[in-house]
Short mmCIF file of C-alpha atoms and ligand atoms in Angstrom, two decimals:
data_model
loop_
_atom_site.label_atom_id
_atom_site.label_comp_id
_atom_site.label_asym_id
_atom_site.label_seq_id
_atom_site.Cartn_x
_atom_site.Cartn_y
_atom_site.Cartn_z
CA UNK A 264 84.02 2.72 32.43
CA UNK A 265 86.01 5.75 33.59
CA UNK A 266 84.65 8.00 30.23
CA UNK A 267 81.27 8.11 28.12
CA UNK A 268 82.21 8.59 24.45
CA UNK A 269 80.05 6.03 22.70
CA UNK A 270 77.53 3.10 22.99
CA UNK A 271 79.09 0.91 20.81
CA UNK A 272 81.84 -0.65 23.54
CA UNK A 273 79.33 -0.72 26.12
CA UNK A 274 77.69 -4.11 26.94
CA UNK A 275 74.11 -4.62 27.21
CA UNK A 276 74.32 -5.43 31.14
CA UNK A 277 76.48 -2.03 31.43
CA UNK A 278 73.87 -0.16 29.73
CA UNK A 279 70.82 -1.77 31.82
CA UNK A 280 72.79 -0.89 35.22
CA UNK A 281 72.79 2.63 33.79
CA UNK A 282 69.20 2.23 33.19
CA UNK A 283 68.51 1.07 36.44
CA UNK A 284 70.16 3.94 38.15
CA UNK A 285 68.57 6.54 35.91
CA UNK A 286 65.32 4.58 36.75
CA UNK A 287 65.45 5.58 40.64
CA UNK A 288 67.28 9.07 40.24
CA UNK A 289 63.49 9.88 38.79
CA UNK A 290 62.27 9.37 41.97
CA UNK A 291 64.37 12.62 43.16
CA UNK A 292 63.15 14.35 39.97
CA UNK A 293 59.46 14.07 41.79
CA UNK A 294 60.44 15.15 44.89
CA UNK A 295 59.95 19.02 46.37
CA UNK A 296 63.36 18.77 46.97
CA UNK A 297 65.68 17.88 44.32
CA UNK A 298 69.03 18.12 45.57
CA UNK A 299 71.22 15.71 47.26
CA UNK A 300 74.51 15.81 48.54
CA UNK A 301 76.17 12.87 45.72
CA UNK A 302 78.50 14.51 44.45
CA UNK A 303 79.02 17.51 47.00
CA UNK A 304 82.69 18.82 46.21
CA UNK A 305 83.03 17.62 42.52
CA UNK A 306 83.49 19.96 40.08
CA UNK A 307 81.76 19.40 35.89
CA UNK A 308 82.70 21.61 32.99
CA UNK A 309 79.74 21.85 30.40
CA UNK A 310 82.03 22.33 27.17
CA UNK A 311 79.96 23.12 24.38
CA UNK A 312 81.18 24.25 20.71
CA UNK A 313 77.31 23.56 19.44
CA UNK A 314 74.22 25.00 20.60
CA UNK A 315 71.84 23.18 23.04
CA UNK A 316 68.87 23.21 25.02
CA UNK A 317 67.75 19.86 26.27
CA UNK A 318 71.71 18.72 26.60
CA UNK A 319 73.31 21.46 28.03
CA UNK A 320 70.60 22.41 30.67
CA UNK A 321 69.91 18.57 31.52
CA UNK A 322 73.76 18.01 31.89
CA UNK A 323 73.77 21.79 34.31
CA UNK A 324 70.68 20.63 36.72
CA UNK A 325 71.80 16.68 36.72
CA UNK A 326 75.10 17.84 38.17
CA UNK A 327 73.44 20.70 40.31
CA UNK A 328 70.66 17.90 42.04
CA UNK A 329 73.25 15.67 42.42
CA UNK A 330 74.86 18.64 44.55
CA UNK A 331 78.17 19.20 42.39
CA UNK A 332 79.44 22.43 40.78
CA UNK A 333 79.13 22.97 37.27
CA UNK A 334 80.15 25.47 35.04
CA UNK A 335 79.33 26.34 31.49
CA UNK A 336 81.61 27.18 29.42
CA UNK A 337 81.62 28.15 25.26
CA UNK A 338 83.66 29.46 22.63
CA UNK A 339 81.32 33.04 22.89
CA UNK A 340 83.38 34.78 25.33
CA UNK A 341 85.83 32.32 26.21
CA UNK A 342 89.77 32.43 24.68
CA UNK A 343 88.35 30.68 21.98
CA UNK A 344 87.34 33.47 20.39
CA UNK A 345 91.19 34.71 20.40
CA UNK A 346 92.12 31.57 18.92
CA UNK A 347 93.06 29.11 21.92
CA UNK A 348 92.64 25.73 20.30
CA UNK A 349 90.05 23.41 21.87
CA UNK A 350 92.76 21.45 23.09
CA UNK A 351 94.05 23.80 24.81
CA UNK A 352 91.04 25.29 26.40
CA UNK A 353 90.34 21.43 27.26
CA UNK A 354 93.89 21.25 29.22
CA UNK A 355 93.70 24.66 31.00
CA UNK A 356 90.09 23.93 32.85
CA UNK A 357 91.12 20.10 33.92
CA UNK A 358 93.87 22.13 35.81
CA UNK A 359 91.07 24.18 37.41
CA UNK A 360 90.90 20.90 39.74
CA UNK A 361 87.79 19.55 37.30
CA UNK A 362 86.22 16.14 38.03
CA UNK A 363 85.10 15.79 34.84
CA UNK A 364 84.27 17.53 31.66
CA UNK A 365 80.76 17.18 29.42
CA UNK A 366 81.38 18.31 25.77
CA UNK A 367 79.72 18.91 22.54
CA UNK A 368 81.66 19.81 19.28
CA UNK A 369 80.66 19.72 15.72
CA UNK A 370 83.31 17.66 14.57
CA UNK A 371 83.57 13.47 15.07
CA UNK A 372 86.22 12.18 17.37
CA UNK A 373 86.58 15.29 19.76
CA UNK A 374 85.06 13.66 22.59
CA UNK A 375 87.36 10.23 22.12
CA UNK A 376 90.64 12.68 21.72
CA UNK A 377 90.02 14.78 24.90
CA UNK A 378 89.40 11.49 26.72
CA UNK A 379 93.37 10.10 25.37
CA UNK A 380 94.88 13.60 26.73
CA UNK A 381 93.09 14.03 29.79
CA UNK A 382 93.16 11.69 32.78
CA UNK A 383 89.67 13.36 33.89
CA UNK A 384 85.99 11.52 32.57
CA UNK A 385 85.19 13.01 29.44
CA UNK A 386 81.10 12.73 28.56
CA UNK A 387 80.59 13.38 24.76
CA UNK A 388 77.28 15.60 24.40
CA UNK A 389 76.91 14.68 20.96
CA UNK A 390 80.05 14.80 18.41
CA UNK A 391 79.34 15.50 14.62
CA UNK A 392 77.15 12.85 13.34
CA UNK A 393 79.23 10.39 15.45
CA UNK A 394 77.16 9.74 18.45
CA UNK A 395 75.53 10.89 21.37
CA UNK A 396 75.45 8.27 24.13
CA UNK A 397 73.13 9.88 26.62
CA UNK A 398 70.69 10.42 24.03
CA UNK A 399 70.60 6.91 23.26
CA UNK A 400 69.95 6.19 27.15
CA UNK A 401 67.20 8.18 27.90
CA UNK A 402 65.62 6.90 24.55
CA UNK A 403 65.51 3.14 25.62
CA UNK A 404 65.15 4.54 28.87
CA UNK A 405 61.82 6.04 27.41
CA UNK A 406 60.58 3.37 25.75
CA UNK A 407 61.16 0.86 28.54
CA UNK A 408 58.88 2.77 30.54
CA UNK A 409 56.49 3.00 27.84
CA UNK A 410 56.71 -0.54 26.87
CA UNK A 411 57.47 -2.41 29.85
CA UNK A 412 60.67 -3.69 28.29
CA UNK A 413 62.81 -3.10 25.00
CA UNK A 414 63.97 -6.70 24.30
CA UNK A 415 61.55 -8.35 21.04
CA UNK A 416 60.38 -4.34 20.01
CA UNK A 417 60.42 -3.23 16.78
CA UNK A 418 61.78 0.79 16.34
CA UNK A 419 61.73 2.43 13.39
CA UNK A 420 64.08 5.20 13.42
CA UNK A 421 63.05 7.56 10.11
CA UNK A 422 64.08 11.04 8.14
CA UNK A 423 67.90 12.46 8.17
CA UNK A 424 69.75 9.37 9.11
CA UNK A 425 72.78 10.19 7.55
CA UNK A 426 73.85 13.34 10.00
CA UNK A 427 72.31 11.74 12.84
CA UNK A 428 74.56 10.80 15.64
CA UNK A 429 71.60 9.95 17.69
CA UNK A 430 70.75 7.62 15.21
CA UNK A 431 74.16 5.92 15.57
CA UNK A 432 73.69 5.91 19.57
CA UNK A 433 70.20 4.54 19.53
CA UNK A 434 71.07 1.51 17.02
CA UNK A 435 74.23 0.41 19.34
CA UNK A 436 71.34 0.51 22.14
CA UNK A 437 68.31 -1.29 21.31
CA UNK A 438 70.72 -3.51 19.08
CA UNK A 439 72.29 -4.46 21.99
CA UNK A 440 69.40 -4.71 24.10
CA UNK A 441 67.31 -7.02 21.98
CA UNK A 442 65.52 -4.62 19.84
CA UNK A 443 64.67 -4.59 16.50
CA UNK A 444 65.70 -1.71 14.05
CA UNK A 445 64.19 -0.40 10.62
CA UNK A 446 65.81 2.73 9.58
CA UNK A 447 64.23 4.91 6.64
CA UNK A 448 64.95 8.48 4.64
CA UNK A 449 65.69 9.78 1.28
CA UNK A 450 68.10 7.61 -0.57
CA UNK A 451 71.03 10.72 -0.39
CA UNK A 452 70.63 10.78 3.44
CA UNK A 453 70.83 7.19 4.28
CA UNK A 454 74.09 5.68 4.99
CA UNK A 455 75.03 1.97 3.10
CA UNK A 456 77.31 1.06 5.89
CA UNK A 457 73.75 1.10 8.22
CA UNK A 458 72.84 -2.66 7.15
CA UNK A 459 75.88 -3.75 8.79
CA UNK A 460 74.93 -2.22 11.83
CA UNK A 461 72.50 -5.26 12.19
CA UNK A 462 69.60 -3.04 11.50
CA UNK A 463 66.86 -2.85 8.13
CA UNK A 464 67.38 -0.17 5.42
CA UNK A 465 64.71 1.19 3.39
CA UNK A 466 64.04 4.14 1.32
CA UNK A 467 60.00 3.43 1.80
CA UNK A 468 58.89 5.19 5.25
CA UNK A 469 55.54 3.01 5.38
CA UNK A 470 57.51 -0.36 5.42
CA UNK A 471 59.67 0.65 7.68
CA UNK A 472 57.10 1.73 10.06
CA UNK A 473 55.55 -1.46 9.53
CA UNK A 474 54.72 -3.49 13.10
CA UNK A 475 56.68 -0.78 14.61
CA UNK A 476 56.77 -0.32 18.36
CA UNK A 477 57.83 3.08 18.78
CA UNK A 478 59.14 5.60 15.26
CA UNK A 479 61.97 8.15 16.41
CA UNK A 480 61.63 10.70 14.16
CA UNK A 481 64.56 12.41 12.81
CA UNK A 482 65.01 16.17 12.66
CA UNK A 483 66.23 17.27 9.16
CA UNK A 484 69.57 18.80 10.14
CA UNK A 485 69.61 21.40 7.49
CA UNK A 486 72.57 23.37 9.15
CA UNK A 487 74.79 19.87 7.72
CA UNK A 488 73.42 19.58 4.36
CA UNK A 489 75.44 20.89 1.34
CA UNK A 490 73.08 22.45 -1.01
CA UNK A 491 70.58 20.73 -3.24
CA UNK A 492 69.77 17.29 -0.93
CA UNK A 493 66.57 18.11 -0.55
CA UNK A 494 64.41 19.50 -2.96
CA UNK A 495 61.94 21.26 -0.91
CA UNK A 496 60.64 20.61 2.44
CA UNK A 497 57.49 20.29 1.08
CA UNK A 498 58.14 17.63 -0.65
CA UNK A 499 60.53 15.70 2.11
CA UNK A 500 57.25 16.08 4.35
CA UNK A 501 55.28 14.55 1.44
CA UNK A 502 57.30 11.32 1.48
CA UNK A 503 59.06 11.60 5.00
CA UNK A 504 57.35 13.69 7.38
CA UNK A 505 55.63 11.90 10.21
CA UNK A 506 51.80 12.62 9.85
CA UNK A 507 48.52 11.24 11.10
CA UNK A 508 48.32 9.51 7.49
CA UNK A 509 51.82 7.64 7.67
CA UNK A 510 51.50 6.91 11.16
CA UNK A 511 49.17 4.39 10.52
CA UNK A 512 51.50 2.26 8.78
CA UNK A 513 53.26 1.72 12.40
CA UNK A 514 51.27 -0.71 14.92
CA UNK A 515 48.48 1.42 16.68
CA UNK A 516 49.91 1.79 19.94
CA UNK A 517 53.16 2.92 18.60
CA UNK A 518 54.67 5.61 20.68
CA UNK A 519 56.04 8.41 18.99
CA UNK A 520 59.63 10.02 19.91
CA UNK A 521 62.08 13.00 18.78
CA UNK A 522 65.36 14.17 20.23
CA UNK A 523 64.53 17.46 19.70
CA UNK A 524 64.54 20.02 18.90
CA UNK A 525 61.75 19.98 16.07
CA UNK A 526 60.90 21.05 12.40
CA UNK A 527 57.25 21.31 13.37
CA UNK A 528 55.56 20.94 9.81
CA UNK A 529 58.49 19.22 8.29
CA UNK A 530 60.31 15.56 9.26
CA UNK A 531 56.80 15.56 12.27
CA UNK A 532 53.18 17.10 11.99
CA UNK A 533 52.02 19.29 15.35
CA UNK A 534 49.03 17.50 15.43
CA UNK A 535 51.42 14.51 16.19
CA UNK A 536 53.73 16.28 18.64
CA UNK A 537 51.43 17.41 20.56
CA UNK A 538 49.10 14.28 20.73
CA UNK A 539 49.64 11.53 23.54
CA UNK A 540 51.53 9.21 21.31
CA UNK A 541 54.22 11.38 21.99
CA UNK A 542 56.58 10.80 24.62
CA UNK A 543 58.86 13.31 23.47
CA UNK A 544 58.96 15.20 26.65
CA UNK A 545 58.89 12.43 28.84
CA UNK A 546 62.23 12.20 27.20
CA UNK A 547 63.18 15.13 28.10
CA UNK A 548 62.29 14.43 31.67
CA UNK A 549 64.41 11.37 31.35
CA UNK A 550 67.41 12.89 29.88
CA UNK A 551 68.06 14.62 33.04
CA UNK A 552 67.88 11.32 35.05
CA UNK A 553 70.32 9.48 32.55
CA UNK A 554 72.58 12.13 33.11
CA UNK A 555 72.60 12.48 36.99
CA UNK A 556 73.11 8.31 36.33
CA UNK A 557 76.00 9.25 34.10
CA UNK A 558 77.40 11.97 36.13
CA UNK A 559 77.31 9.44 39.66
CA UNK A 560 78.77 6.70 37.91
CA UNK A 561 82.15 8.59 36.10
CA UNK A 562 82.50 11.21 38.92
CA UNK A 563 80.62 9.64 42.32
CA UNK A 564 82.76 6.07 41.57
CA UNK A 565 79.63 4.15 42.55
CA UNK A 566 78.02 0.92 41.59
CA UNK A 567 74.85 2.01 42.85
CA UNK A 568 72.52 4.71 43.89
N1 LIG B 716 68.52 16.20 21.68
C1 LIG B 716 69.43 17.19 21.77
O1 LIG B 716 70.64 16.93 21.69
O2 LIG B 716 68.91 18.44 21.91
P1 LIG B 716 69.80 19.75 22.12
O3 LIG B 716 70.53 20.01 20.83
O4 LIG B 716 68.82 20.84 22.45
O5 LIG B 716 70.76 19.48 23.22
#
């Protein structure tokens, strides 16, 4: 594994030793003292074309507790903006003696192409509605620590399925690590290739919450959608938003969980977010130790912690 582009050519025992290692970097999340001395001397670009919160910043302080350098870098201010292709930009900062490069771009594939021109790791933050492995991670991550295990669950993964590349990420995880997966959302936004993914498609949100484990709701990605796919978001929280109602189609200890960020009021109700079925930012919490377990493993050349 010298680069982290997607799930889908990772086995399940590669993905549990990742799992394993995020596991016990949490321990150095709790401590007073976050930072050890890992990855002292190595050197991370954070290459982002897309905006970002929990990504960006979780990829920046699981570098910086791990004790490497990192540097942000996007097209606002940088040569981009003078028309410097990405590839480019890519090229000129792995010269910059860069151990390895984290990056986020609107378009599917980037991630896999800078990884055939570079001989550096190249982590994909999320490309298109490809995928976005460390989201995947820290969401079986979550629910393993929720659950006790993720092997014989049932997840229902509901709302904009279509642009989702966390969507993509999660069903190459839990497939592959013994789950099973109902997906749901309006008939325009769910793809018909899904079913050979090895997971259930339905248009009804109710069945496919049915028996459900944990629901990962879906933020309606309106900045993808061509005009006219949804009517209203009235109406797509009338037949697809998470609420206290629909909720009780899933089982009753079903946790609740969201990449982020949120359409409060839309694809999840606040009374929902905020309630203790969510685990949402116990996700978030967890997406920084999947990445310092990312981060060791491409750039520290480790096995273990
Ligand atoms: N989940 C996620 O990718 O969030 P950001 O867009 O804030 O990074």
């Amino acid at each position: 594994m010298r680069d982290l582009v997607t799930l889908e050519n990772l086995s399940a025992q590669e993905m549990v030793n990742l799992l394993d290692l995020a596991q016990n970097m949490t321990e150095i999340l709790d401590r007073p003292l976050k930072k050890v001395p890992t990855l002292r001397g190595k050197a991370v670009v954070n290459l982002f074309f897309e905006p970002s919160t929990r990504t960006r910043n979780s990829f920046e302080l699981a570098g910086k507790y791990l004790g490497a350098d990192v540097i942000n870098v996007q097209p606002s201010g940088s040569s981009v903006e003078k028309g410097e292709t990405l590839w480019d930009t890519a090229l000129n900062l792995s010269e910059m003696a860069v151990d390895g490069i984290v990056v986020r771009h609107q378009v599917s594939g980037v991630p896999q192409q800078l990884a055939e021109i570079l001989d550096i790791p190249i982590i994909n933050a999320g490309d298109g509605s490809h995928e976005h492995p460390t989201q995947g991670l820290l969401d079986v991550l979550t629910l393993r620590q929720a659950k006790g295990r993720v092997d014989g669950l049932k997840v229902a993964i509901v709302g904009d399925v279509l642009h989702s590349r966390v969507a993509r990420s999660d069903i190459w995880a839990l497939i592959a690590l013994g789950a099973r997966v109902s997906v749901a959302g309006p008939p325009n936004l769910l793809p018909d290739t899904f079913e050979d993914l090895g997971v259930e498609v339905t248009t009804d949100l109710c069945e496919a919450l049915q028996d459900a484990d944990a629901v990962q709701v879906l933020r309606l990605q309106k900045e993808r959608q061509s005009t006219g796919e949804i009517p209203s978001l009235w109406e797509y929280r009338l037949r697809w938003g998470l609420t206290k109602t629909s909720l009780k189609c899933a089982k009753p200890d079903a946790i609740v969980l969201h990449p982020g960020p949120q359409n409060r009021g839309v694809e999840i109700d606040s009374d929902i977010l905020d309630s203790p079925r969510a685990w949402i930012l116990q996700q978030v919490k967890n997406g920084v130790a999947v990445r310092m377990a990312v981060l060791f493993r491409l750039l520290g050349g480790g096995q273990d912690e």
